[in-house]
Short mmCIF file of C-alpha atoms and ligand atoms in Angstrom, two decimals:
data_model
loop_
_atom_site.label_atom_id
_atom_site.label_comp_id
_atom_site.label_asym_id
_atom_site.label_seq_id
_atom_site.Cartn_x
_atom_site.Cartn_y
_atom_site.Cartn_z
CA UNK A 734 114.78 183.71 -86.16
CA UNK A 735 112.80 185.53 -83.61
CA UNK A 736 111.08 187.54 -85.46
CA UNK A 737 110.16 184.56 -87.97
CA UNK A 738 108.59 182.95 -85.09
CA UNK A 739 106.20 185.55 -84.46
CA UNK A 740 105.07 186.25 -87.48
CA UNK A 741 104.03 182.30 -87.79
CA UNK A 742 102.59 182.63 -84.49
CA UNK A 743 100.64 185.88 -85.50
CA UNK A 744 99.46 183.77 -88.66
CA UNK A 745 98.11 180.94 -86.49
CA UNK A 746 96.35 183.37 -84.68
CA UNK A 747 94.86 185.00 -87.75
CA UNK A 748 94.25 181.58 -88.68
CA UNK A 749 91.93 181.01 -85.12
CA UNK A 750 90.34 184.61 -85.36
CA UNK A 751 89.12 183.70 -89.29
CA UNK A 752 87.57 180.68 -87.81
CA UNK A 753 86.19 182.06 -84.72
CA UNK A 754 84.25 184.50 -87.13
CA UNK A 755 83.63 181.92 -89.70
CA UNK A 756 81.62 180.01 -86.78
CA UNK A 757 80.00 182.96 -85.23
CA UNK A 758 79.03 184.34 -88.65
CA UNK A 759 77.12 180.91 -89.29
CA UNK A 760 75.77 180.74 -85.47
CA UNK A 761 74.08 184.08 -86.14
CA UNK A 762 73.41 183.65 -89.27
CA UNK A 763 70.76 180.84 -88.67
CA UNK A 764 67.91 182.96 -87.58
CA UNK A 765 68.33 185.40 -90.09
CA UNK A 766 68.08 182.75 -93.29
CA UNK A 767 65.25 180.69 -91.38
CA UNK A 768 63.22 184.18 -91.23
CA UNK A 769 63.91 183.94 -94.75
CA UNK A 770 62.68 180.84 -95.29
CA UNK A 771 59.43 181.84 -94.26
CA UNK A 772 58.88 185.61 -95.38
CA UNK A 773 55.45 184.15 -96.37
CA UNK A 774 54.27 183.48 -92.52
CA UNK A 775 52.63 187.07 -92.60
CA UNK A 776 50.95 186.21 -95.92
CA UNK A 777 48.79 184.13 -94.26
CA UNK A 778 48.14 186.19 -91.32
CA UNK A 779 44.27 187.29 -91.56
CA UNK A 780 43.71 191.03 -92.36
CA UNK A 781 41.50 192.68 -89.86
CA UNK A 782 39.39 195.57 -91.23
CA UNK A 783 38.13 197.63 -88.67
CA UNK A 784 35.60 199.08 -89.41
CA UNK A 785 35.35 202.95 -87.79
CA UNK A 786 32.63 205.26 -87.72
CA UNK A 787 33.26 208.73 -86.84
CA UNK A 788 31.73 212.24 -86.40
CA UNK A 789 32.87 215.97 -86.29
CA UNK A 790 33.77 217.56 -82.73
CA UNK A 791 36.37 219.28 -80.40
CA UNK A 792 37.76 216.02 -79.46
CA UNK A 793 37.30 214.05 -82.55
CA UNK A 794 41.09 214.61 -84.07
CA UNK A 795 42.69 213.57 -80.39
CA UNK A 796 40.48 210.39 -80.48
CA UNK A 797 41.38 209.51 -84.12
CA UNK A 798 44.83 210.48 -83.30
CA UNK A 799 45.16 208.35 -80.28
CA UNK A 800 43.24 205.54 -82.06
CA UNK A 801 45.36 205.48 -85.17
CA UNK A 802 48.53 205.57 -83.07
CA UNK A 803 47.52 202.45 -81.71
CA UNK A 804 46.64 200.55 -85.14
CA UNK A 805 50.24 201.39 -86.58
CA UNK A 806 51.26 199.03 -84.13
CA UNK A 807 48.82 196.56 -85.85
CA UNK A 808 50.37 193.69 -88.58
CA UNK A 809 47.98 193.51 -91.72
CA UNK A 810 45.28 195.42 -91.03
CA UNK A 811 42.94 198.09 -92.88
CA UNK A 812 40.88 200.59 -91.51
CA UNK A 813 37.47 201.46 -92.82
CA UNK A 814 36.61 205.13 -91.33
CA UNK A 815 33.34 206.55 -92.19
CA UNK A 816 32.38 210.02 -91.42
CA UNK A 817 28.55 211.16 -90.56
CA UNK A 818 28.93 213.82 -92.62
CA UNK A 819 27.76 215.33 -96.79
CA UNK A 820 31.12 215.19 -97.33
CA UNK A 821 34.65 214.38 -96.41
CA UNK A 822 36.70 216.84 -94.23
CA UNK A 823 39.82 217.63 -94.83
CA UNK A 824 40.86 216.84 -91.27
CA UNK A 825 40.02 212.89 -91.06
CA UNK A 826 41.66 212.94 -94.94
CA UNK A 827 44.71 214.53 -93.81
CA UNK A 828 44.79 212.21 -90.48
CA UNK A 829 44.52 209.44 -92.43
CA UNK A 830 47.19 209.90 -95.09
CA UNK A 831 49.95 210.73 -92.40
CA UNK A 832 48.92 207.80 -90.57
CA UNK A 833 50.58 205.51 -93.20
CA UNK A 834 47.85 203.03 -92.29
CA UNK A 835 46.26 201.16 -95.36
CA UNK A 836 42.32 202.75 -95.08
CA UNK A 837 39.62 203.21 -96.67
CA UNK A 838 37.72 206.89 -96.31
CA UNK A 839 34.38 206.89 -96.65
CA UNK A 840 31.23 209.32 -95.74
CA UNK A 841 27.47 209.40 -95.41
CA UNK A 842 25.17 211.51 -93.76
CA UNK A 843 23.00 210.55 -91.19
CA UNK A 844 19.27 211.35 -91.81
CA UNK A 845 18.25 210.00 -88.00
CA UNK A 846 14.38 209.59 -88.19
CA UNK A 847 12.80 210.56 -84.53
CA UNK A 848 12.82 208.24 -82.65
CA UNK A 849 16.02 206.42 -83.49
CA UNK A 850 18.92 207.11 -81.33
CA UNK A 851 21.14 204.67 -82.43
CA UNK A 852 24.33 206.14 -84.36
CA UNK A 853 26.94 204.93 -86.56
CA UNK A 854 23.93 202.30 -88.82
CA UNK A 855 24.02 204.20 -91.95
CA UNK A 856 27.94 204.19 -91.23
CA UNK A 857 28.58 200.74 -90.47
CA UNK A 858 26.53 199.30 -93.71
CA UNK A 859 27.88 201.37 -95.91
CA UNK A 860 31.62 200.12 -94.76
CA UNK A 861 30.04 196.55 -95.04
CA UNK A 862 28.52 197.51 -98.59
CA UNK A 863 32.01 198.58 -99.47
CA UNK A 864 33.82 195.56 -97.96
CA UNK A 865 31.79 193.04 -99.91
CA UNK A 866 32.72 194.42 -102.86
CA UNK A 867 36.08 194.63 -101.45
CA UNK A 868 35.99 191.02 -100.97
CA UNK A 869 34.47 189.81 -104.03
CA UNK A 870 37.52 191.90 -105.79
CA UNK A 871 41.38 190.51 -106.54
CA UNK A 872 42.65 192.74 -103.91
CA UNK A 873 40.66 191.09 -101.25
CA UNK A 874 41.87 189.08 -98.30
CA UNK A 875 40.73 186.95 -95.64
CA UNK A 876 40.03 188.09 -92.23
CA UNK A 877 37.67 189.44 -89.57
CA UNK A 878 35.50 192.63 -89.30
CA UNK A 879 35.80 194.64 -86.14
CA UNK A 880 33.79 197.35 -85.54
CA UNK A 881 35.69 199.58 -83.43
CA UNK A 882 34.37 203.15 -81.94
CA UNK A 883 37.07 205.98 -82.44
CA UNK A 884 37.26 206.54 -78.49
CA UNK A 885 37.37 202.98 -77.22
CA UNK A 886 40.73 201.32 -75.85
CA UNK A 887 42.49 198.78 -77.60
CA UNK A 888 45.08 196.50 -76.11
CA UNK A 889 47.50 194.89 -79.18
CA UNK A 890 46.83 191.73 -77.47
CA UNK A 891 43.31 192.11 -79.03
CA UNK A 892 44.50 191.93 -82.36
CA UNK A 893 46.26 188.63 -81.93
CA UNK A 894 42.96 187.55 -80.59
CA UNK A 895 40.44 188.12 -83.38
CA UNK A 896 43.16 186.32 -85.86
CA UNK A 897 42.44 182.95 -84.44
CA UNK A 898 38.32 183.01 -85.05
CA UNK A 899 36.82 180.78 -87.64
CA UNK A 900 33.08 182.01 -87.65
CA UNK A 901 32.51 184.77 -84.39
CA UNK A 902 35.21 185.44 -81.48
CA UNK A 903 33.80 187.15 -78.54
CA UNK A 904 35.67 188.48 -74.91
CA UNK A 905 34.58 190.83 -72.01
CA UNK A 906 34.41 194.35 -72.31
CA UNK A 907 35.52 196.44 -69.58
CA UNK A 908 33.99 199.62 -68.01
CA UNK A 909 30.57 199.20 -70.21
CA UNK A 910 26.84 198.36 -69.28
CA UNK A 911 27.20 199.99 -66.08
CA UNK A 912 29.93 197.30 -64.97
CA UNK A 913 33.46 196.87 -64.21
CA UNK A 914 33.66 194.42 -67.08
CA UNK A 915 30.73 192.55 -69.40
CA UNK A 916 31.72 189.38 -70.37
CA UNK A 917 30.65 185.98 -71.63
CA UNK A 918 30.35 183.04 -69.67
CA UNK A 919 32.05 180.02 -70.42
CA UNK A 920 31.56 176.84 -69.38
CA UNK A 921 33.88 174.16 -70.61
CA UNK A 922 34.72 176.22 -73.42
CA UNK A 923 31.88 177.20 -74.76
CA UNK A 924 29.67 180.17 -74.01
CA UNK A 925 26.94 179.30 -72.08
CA UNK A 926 25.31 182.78 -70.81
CA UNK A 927 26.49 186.16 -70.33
CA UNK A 928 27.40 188.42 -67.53
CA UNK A 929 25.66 191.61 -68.15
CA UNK A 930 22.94 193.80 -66.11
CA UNK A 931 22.24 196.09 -68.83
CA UNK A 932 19.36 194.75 -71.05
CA UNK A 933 20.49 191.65 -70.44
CA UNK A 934 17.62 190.24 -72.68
CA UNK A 935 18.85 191.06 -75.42
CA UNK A 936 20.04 188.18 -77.51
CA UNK A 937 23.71 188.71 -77.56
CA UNK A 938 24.16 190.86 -74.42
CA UNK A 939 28.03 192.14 -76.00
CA UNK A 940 29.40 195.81 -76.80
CA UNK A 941 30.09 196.07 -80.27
CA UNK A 942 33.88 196.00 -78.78
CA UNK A 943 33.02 192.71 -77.62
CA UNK A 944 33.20 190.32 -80.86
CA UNK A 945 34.71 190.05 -84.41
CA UNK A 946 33.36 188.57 -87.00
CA UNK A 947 34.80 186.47 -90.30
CA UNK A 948 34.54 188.69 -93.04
CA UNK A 949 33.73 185.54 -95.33
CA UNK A 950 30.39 185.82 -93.30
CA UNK A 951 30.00 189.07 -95.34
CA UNK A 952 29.61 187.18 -98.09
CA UNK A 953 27.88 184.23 -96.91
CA UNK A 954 25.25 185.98 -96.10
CA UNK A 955 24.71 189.66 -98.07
CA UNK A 956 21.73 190.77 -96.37
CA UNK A 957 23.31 191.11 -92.55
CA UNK A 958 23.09 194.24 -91.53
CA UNK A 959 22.10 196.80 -88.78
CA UNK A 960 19.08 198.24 -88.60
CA UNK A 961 17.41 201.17 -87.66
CA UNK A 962 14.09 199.36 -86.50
CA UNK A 963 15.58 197.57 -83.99
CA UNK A 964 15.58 198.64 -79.93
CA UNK A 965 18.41 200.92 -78.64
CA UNK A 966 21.61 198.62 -77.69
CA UNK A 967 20.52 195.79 -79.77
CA UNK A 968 22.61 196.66 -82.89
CA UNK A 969 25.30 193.93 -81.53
CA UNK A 970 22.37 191.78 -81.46
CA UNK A 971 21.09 192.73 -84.95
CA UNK A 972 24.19 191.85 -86.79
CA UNK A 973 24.97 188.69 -85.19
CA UNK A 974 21.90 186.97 -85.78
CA UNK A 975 22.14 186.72 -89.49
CA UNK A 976 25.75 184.95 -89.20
CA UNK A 977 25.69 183.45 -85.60
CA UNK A 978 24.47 181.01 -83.17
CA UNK A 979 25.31 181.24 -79.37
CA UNK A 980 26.19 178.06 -79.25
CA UNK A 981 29.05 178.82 -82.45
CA UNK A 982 30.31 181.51 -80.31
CA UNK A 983 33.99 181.28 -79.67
CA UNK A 984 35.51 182.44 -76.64
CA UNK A 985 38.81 184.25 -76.52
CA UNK A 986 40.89 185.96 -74.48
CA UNK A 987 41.75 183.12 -72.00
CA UNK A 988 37.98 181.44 -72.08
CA UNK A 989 36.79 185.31 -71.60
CA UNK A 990 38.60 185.63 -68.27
CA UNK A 991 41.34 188.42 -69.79
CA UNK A 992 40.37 192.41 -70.61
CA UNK A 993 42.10 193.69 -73.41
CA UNK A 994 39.39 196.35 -75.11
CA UNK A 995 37.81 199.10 -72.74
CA UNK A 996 34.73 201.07 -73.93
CA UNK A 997 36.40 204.34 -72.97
CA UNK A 998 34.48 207.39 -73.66
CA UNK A 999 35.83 211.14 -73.61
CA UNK A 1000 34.59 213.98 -72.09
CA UNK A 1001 32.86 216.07 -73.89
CA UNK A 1002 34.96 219.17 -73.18
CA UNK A 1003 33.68 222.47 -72.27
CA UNK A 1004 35.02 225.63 -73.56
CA UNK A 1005 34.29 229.04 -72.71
CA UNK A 1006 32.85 231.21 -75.35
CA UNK A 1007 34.54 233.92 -76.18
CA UNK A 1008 31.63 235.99 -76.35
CA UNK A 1009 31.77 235.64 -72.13
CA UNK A 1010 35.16 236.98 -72.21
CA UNK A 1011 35.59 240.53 -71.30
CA UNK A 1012 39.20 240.65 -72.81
CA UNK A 1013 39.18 239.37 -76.49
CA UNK A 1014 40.99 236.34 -77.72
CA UNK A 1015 43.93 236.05 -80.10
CA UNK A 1016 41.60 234.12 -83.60
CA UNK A 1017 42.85 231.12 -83.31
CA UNK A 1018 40.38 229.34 -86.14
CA UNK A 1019 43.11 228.76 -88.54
CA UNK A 1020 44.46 226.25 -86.18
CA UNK A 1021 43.44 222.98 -86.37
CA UNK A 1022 42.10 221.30 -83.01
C1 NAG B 117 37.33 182.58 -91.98
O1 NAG B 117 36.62 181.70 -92.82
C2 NAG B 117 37.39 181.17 -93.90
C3 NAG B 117 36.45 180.37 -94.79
O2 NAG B 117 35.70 179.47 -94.05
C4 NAG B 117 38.54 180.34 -93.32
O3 NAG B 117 39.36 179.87 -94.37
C5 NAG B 117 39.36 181.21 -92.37
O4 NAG B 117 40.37 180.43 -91.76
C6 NAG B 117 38.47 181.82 -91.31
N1 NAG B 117 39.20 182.64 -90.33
C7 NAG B 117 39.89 183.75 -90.63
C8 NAG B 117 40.51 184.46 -89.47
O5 NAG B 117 40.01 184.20 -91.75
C1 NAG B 118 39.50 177.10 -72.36
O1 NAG B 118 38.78 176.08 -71.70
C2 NAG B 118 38.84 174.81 -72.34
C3 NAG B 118 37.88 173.88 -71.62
O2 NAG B 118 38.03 173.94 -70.25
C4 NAG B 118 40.29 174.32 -72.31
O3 NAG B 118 40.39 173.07 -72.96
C5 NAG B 118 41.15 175.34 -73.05
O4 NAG B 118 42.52 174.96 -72.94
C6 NAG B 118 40.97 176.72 -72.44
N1 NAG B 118 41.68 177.67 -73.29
C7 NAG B 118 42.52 178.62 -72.82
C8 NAG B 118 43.20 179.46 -73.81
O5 NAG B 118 42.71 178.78 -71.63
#
């Protein structure tokens, strides 16, 4: 009789637990099926292609490296590296591959004429070149063109940024043109001038870390482009006067009041040959810097 008794209470309690799970497993399961529901949100989640030019040097594979750390973190988003160079080297290809980032690899020499000390033109249009085709292609998709240097500082919030813009997004810059930070100035929204000392004639007085632009534009209009004719520091200009207005400008980052991209440069660094050295060095040029 006693032992009866238990085993019914043991079933009742068997009977609770089940339904204590039962709920729980449908309380938690709620998220998880309306995240199914919408598996489709990142489909329509504009890719950015940023657009990278780059050149050989000591510190070149520690800025790609740092760089490329910081776009794995990035949702839907292709990078377009160029190299100034005949050919492709073997260490931006094998950077690139173990970066698991979707990319594009492309090179071109630059042929500067004297004169010109503008770099990454020849770099830039050919990435454009190949994007339009890119565009015009099935593979495709919508979304905005940054042109990013390899040794500039990106914040992720950045990203989230540039997905909002319908024609041009632009935001300050910090530590660039001789300031703490360049920026637009916005007045009810809108840009109405620009906080900048250097050249600050130009027309759009903005590092090229300062703006994105809707890759539809591209297409809209096939012959913008930089340009080697143009002044040092007006590239930014160049390119956004063929899809762009001031007054189309569209502010970000808080109205232009936030930092989240720093035009970072690093050192060149300075080794000692080891011609100077009285005791001689170890080779080391099978390793890769
Ligand atoms: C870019 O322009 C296209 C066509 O006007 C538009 O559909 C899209 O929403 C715009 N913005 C982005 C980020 O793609
Ligand atoms: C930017 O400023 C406009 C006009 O003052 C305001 O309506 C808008 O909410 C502001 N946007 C942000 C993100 O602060």
């Amino acid at each position: 009789m006693h032992l009866f008794n238990l085993k019914i209470i043991k079933k009742q309690y068997l009977a609770l637990g089940m339904l204590v799970f039962v709920v729980l497993f449908l309380f938690n399961s709620k998220p998880a099926f309306q995240c199914q529901l919408t598996p489709d949100s990142s489909a329509y989640l504009p890719t950015i292609y940023g657009i990278t030019p780059t050149y050989a040097r000591l510190a070149q594979k520690a800025d790609l490296t740092r760089l490329s750390q910081t776009l794995m973190l990035v949702k839907n988003f292709h990078w377009i590296v160029i190299e100034d160079s005949a050919s492709k080297t073997k260490l931006v290809e094998n950077l690139l591959k173990e970066s698991n980032l979707k990319y594009t690899h492309l090179n071109v020499k630059t042929d500067k004429p004297k004169g010109s000390s503008a770099s990454g033109v020849e770099q830039r249009n050919m990435a454009l070149d190949w994007l339009r085709g890119h565009l015009r292609s099935p593979e495709g998709t919508p979304g905005v063109v940054f042109f990013m240097d390899d040794d500039n500082t990106y914040a992720l919030k950045i990203f989230d940024e540039m997905r909002k813009i319908k024609r041009v997004g632009v935001w300050p810059v910090g530590i660039v043109g001789g300031m703490r930070v360049e920026m637009p100035l916005v007045t009810d929204g809108k840009v109405s001038g620009y906080n900048a000392v250097w050249k600050p004639y130009r027309p759009f007085p903005i590092d090229m870390a300062g703006f994105a632009i809707n890759a539809t534009l591209f297409l809209d209009f096939p012959e913008a482009k930089f340009s080697r004719k143009v002044q040092s520091g007006f590239q930014e200009s160049e390119i956004l006067k063929y899809v762009v207005t001031q007054q189309e400008l569209e502010p970000l980052a808080e109205n232009c009041t936030k930092v989240y991209v720093w035009h970072t440069r690093t050192q060149k660094p300075s080794i000692i040959s080891p011609k100077k050295l009285k005791k001689p060095l170890v080779p080391d040029n099978h390793i890769e810097v």
